[in-house]
Short mmCIF file of C-alpha atoms and ligand atoms in Angstrom, two decimals:
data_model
loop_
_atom_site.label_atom_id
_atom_site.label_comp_id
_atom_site.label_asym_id
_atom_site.label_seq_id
_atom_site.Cartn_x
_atom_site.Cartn_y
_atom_site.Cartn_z
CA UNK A 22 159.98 89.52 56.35
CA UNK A 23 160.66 91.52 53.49
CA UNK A 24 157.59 92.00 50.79
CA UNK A 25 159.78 90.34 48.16
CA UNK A 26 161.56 87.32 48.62
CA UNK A 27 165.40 88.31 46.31
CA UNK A 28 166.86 85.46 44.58
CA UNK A 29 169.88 85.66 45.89
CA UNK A 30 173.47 86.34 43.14
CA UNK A 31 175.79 83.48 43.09
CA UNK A 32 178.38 84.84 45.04
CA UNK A 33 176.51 84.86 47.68
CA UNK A 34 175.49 81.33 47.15
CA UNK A 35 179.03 80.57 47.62
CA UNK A 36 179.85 82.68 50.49
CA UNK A 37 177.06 81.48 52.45
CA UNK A 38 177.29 77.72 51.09
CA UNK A 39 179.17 76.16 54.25
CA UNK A 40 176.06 77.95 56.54
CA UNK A 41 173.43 76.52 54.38
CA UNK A 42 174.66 73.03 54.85
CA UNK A 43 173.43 73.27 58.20
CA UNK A 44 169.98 71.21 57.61
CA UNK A 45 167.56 73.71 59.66
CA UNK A 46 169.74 76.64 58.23
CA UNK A 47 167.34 79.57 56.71
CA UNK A 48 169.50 82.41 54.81
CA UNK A 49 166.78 84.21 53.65
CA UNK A 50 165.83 84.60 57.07
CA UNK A 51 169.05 86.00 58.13
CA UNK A 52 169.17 88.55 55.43
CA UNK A 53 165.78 89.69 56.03
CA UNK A 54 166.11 90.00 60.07
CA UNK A 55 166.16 93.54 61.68
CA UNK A 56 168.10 93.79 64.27
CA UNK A 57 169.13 96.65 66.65
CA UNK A 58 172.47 96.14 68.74
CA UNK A 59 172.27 98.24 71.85
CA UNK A 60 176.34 99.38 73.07
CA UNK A 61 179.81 98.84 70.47
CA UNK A 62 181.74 97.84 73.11
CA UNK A 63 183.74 95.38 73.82
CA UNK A 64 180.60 92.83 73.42
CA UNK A 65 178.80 94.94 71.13
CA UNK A 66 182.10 94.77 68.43
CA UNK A 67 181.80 90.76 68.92
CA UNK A 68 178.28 91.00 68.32
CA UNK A 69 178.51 92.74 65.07
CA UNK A 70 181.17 90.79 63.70
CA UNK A 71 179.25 87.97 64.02
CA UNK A 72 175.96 89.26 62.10
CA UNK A 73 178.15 90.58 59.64
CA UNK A 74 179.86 86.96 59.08
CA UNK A 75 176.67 85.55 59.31
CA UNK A 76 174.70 87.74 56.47
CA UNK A 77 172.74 89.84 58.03
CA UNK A 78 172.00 93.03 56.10
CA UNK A 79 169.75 95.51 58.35
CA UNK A 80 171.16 96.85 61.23
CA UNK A 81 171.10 99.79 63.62
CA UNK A 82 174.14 100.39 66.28
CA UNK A 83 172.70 102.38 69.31
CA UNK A 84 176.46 103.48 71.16
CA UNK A 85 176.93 107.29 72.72
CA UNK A 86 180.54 107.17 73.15
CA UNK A 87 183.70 108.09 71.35
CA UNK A 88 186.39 105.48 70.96
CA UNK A 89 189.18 105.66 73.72
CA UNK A 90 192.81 103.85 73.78
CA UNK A 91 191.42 101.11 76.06
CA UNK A 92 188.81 100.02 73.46
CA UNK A 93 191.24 98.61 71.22
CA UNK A 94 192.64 95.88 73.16
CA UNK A 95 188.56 94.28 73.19
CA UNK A 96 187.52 95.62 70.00
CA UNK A 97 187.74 94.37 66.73
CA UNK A 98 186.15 97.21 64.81
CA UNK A 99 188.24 99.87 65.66
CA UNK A 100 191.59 100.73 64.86
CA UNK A 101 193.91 103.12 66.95
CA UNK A 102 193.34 105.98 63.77
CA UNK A 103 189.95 105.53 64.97
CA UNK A 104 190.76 107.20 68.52
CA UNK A 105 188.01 109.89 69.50
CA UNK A 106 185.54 108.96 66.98
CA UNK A 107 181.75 107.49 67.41
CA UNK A 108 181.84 104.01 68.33
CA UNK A 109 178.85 103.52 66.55
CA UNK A 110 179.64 105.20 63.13
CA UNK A 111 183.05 103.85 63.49
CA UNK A 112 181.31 100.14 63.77
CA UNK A 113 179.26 100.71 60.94
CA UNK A 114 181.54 101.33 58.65
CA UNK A 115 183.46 98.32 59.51
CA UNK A 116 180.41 96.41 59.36
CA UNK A 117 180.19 97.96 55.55
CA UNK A 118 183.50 96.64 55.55
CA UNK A 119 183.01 92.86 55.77
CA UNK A 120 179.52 93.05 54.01
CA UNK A 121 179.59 95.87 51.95
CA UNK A 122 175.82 94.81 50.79
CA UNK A 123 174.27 95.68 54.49
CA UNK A 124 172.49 98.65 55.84
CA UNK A 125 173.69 99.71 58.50
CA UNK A 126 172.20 102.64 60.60
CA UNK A 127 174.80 103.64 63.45
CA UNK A 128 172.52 106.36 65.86
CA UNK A 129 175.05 108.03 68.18
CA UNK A 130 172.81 108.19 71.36
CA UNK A 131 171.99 107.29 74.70
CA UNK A 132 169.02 104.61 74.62
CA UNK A 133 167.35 105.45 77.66
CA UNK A 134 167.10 109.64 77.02
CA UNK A 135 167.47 109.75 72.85
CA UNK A 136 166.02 106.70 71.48
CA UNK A 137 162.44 106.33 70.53
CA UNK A 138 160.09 103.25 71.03
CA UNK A 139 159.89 102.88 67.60
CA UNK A 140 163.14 101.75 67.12
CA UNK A 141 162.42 99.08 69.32
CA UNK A 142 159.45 98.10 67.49
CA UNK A 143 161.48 97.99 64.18
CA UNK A 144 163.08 95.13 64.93
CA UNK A 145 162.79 91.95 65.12
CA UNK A 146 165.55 90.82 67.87
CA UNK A 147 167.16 93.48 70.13
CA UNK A 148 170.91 92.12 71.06
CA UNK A 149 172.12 94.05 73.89
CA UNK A 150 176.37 94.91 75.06
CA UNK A 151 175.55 97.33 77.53
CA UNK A 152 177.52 97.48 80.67
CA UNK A 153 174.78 98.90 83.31
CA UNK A 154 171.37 97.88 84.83
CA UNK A 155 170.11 101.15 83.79
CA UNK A 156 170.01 100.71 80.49
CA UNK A 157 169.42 96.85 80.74
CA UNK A 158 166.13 97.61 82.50
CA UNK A 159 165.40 100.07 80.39
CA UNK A 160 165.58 98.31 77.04
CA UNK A 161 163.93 95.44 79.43
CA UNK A 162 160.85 97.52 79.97
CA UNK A 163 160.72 98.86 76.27
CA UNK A 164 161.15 95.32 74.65
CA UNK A 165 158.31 94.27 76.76
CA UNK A 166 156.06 97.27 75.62
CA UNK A 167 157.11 96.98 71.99
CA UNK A 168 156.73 93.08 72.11
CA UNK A 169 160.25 92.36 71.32
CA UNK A 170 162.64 89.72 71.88
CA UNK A 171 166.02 91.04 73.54
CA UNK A 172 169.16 89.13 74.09
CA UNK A 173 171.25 90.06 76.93
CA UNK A 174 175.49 89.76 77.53
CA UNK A 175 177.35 90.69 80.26
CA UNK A 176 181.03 90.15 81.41
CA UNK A 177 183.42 90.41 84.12
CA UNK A 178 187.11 89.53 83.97
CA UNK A 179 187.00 85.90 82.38
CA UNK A 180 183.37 85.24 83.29
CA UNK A 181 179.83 86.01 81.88
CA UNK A 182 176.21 85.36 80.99
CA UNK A 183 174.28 85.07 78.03
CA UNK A 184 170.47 85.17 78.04
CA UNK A 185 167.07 85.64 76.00
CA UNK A 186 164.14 88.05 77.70
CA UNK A 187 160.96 87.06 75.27
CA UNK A 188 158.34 89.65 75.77
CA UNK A 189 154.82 88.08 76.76
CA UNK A 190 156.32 85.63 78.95
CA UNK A 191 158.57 86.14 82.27
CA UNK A 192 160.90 85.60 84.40
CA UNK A 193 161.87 88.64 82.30
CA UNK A 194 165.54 90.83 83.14
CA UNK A 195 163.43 92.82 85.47
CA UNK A 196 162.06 89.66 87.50
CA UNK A 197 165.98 88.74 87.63
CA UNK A 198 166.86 92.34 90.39
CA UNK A 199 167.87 91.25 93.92
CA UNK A 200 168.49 93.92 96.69
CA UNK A 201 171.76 94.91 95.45
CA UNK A 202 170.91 95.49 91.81
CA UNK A 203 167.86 97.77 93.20
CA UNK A 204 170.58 99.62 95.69
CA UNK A 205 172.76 100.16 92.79
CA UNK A 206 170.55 101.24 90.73
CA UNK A 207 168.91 104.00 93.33
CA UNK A 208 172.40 105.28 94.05
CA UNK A 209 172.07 106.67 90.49
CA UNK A 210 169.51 109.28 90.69
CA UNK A 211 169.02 111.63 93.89
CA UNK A 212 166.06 112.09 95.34
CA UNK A 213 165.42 115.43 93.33
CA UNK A 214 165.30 113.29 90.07
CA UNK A 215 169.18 115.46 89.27
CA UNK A 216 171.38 112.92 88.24
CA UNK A 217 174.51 112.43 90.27
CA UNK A 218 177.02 111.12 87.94
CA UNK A 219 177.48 109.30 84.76
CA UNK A 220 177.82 106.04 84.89
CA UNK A 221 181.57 104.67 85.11
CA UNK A 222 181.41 102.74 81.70
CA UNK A 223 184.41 101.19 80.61
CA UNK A 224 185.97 100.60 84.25
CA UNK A 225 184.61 97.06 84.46
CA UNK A 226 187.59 95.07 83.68
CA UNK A 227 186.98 92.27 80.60
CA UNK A 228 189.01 90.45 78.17
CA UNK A 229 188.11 90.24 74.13
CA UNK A 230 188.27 86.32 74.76
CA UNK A 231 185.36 86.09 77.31
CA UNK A 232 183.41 89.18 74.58
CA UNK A 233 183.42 87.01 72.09
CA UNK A 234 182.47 83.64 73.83
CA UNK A 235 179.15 85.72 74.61
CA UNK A 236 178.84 87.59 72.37
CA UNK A 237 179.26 83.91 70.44
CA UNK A 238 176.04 82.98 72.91
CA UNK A 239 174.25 85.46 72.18
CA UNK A 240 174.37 86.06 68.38
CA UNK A 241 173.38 81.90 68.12
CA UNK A 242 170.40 82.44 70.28
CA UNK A 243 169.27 85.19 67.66
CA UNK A 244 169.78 82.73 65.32
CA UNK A 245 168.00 80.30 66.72
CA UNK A 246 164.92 82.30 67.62
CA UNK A 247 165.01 83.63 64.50
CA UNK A 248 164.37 79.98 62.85
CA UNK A 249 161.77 79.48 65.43
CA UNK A 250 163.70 76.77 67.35
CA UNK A 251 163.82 77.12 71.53
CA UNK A 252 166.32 79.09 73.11
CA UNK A 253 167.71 80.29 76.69
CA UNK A 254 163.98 82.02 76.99
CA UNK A 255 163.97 83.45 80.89
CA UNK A 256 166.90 81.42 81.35
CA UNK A 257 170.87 82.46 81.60
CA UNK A 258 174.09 80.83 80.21
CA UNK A 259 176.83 81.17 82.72
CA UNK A 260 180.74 80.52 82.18
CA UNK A 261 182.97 80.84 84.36
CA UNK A 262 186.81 80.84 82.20
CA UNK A 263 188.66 79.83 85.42
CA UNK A 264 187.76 76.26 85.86
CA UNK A 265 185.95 76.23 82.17
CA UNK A 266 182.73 75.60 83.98
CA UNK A 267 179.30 76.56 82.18
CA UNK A 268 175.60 76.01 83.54
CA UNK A 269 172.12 77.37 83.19
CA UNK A 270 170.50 78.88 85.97
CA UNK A 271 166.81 79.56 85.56
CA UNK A 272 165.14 82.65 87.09
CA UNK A 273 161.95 83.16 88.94
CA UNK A 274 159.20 85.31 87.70
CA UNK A 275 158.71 88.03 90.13
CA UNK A 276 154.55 88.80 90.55
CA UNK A 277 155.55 92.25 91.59
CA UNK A 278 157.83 93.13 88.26
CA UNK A 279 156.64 96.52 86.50
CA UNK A 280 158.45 95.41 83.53
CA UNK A 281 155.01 92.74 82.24
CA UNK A 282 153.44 95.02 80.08
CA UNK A 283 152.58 94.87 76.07
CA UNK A 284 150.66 97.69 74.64
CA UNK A 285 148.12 96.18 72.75
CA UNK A 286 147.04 98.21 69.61
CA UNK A 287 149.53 100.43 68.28
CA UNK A 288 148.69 102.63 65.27
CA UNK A 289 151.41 103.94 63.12
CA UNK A 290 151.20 107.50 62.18
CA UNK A 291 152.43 108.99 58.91
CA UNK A 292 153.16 112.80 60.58
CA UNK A 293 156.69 113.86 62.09
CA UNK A 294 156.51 114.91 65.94
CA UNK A 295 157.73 118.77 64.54
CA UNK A 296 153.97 118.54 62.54
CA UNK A 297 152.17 117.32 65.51
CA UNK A 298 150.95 119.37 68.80
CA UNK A 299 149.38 117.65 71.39
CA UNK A 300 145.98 119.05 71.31
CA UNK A 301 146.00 117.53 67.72
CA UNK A 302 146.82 113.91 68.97
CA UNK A 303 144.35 114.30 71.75
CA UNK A 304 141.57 115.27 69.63
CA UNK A 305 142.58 112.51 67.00
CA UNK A 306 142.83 109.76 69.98
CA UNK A 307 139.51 111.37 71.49
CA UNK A 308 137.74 110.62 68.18
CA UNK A 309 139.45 107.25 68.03
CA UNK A 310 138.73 106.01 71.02
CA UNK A 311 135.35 107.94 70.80
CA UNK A 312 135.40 108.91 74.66
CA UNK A 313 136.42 112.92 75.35
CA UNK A 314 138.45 112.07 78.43
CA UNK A 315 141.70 111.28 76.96
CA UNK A 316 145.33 111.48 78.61
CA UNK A 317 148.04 111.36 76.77
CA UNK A 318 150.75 109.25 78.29
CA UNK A 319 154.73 109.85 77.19
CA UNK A 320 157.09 107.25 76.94
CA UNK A 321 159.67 108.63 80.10
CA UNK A 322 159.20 111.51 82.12
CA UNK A 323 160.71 115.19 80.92
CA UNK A 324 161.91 118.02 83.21
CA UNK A 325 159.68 120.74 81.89
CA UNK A 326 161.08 123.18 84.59
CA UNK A 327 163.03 123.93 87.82
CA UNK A 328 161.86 126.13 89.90
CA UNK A 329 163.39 127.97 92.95
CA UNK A 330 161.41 127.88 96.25
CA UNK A 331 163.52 130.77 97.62
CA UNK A 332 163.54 133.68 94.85
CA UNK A 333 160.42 132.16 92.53
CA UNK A 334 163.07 132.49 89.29
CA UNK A 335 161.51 129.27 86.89
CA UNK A 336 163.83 127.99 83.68
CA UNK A 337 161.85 126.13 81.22
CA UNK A 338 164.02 122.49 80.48
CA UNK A 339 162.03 120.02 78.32
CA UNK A 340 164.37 117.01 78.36
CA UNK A 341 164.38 113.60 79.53
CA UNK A 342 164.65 113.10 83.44
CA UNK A 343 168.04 111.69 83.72
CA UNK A 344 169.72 114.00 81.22
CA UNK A 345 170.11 117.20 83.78
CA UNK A 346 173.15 116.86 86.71
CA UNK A 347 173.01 117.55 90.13
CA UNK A 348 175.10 120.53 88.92
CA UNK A 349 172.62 122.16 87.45
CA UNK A 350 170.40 122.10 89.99
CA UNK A 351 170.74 125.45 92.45
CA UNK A 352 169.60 128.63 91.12
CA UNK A 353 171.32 131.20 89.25
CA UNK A 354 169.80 133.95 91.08
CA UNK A 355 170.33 132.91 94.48
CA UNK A 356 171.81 129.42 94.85
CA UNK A 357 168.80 127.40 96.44
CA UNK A 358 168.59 124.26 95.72
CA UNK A 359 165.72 124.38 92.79
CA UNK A 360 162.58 121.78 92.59
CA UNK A 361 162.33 119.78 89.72
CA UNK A 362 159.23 119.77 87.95
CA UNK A 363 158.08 116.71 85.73
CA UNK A 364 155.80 115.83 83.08
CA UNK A 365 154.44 112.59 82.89
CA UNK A 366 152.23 113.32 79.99
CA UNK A 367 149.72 115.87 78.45
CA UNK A 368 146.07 116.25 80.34
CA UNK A 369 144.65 119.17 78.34
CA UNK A 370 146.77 122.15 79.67
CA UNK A 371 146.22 125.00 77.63
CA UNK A 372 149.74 126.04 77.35
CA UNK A 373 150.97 122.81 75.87
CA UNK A 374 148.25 122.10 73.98
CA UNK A 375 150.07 124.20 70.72
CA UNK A 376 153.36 122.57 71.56
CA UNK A 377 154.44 120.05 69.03
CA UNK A 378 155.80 116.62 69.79
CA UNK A 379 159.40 117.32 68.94
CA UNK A 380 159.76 120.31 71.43
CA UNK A 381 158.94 118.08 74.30
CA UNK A 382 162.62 116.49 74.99
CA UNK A 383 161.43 113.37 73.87
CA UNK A 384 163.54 111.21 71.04
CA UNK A 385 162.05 111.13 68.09
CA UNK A 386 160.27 108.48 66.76
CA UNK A 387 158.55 107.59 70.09
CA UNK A 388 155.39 106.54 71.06
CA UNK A 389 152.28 108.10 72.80
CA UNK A 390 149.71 106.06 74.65
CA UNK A 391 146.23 107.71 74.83
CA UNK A 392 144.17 106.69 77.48
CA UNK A 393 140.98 106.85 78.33
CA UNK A 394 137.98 105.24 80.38
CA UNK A 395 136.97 103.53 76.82
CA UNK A 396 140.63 101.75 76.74
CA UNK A 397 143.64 102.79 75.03
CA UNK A 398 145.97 103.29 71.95
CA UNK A 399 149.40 103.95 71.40
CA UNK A 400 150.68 106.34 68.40
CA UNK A 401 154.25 105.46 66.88
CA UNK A 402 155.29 109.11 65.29
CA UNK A 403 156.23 107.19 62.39
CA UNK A 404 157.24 109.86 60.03
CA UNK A 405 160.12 110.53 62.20
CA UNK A 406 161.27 106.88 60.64
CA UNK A 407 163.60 108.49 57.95
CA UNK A 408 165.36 110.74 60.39
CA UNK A 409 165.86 108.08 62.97
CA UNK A 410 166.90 104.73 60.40
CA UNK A 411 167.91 106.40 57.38
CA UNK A 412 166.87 103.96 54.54
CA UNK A 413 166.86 101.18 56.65
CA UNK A 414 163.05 102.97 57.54
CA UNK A 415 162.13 101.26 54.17
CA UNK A 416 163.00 97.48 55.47
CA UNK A 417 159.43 96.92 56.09
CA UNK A 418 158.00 94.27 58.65
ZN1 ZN B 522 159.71 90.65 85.17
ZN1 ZN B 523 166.49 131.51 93.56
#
């Protein structure tokens, strides 16, 4: 909630007059909402039409690809002038468009590799139109760690499922993985941590009617949450546009998931990662935690190096695992296959005690969990906010 409550011009009295006349109906609430929508795709474009009918003014649009022919036929956003340019900027514009009063943040990036923690934690529902189980579970994992609510779409030909994921409380998406989904998603990475392809987006086939009655699902359930009421929590909405049949199915929790986990106390700091080195936010979470045995834990793994077991030739990386191809994996020198070396986090070694956060391939604004034998605390590298939201970084909680 904002720190000042706007009386509200009346124009948009009017516009939002047939809304309000719903008796639980909250504008205020709408208007102040954060929300990040993960993928402007063919859900993602239904999505943000509906927020932007509905009023609501903050927004960020995660999306890493360029617009293509086939988009148009499922996208409302775009037009065909629009060919070859970021979905993301190219839906917030249009956004601008039908609500020229919104902020709208479009990040052109890929939310698993380029996308900080702490734009999870900025908002206050995550709705998601991604079309792999990679990402899902990765935005799973993250909404759970940044205690935040996610609402999940996915299609296929003239069927889908909508379906909330509330952090704190499973069966979460994670909880949801049979065999298959697991198989699928191992078949992505080799066993060298390379990756072995990009992921086929766009090939699933989909309609824009079955997008929007999701996408319909989905945006309500914000809604909904937002006002408090009970929604599709650990649940899914299923229709099926064959026979018009729609059910619920409720999933089990899964004792084994990874995904349950909440960091606890997260402190929000006012430096940028390019004026922080490690050995500086070891020593500050040393003092903190007042214990001297402090690791510092990273949000994903980076490939610091590759290095060939053959000739002994190294080539220093830094970037997310998942960002480097199989391609680049033999050597220049001699063509060995090379062994991928990770980082996990920082321990104290000397040479990377001087390096600063932002030369570590992780996204900025990210967090950093200190640990130690005394307990732990998590860092958000809040003064990356600006370069990361734009003003939207001053839309407060
Ligand atoms: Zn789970
Ligand atoms: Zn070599």
């Amino acid at each position: 909630m904002p720190e000042t409550i706007r009386i509200e011009p009346a124009e948009e009295q009017d516009r939002y007059s047939r809304l309000r006349l719903i008796p639980w109906w909250d504008q205020q609430r709408i208007r102040s909402a954060r929300v990040l929508v993960i993928g402007a795709g063919a859900l993602g474009n239904e999505l943000l039409k509906n927020l932007a009918l509905l009023g609501f003014l903050n927004i960020v649009i995660v999306d890493l690809d360029a617009i293509e022919v086939t988009n148009l036929s499922r996208a409302i956003l775009f037009r065909p002038s629009d060919i070859g340019h970021s979905k993301a900027a190219t839906a917030a514009r249009a956004y601008r468009e039908l609500l020229p009063e919104a902020r709208v943040q479009p990040v052109q990036a890929n939310i698993m590799r380029d996308c900080g923690l702490g734009l999870f934690a900025w908002a206050d529902v995550i709705l998601c139109g991604l079309d792999n189980r990679e990402a899902r579970l990765w935005t799973n994992r993250a909404a759970w760690k940044t205690n935040r609510p996610w609402i999940d779409g996915a299609i296929e030909g003239v069927n889908g499922v909508a379906r909330v994921f509330l952090p704190g409380n499973p069966p979460c998406y994670e909880c949801t993985l049979g065999k298959t989904d697991w198989e699928i998603l191992d078949r992505r990475m080799s066993c060298n941590l390379l990756l072995h392809e990009p992921h086929p987006s766009g090939r699933v086939p989909t309609t824009p009617t079955i997008s929007s009655i999701i996408a319909g699902i989905q945006v309500q359930e914000a809604v909904k949450l937002l006002h408090g009421m009970p929604v599709l929590a650990g649940k899914g909405y299923v229709f099926e546009g064959l026979q018009h049949t729609s059910y619920v199915v409720d999933y089990t929790e899964n004792p084994d998931c990874l995904s349950h986990y909440t960091l606890e106390k997260v402190i929000h700091l006012q430096e940028q990662s390019s004026a922080l080195t490690l050995g500086q936010l070891q020593y500050r979470a040393a003092r903190e935690l007042e214990n001297e045995d402090v690791v510092l834990e990273f949000s994903r793994d980076v490939i610091d190096r590759l290095v060939c077991p053959k000739c002994g030739a190294q080539q220093e990386y830094f970037v997310p695992v998942g960002a480097l191809p199989y391609s680049e994996g033999p050597c220049t020198h001699c063509g060995a296959m090379r062994i991928v070396h990770t980082l996990s986090g920082f321990r104290g070694q000397a040479e990377l005690a001087v390096r600063t956060l932002d030369r570590l391939g992780l996204p900025l604004f990210d967090f950093v969990t200190a640990r130690s034998p005394a307990g732990e605390i998590t860092y958000c590298i809040a003064g990356d906010a600006p370069s990361v939201l734009g003003t939207l970084s001053e839309v407060r909680p």
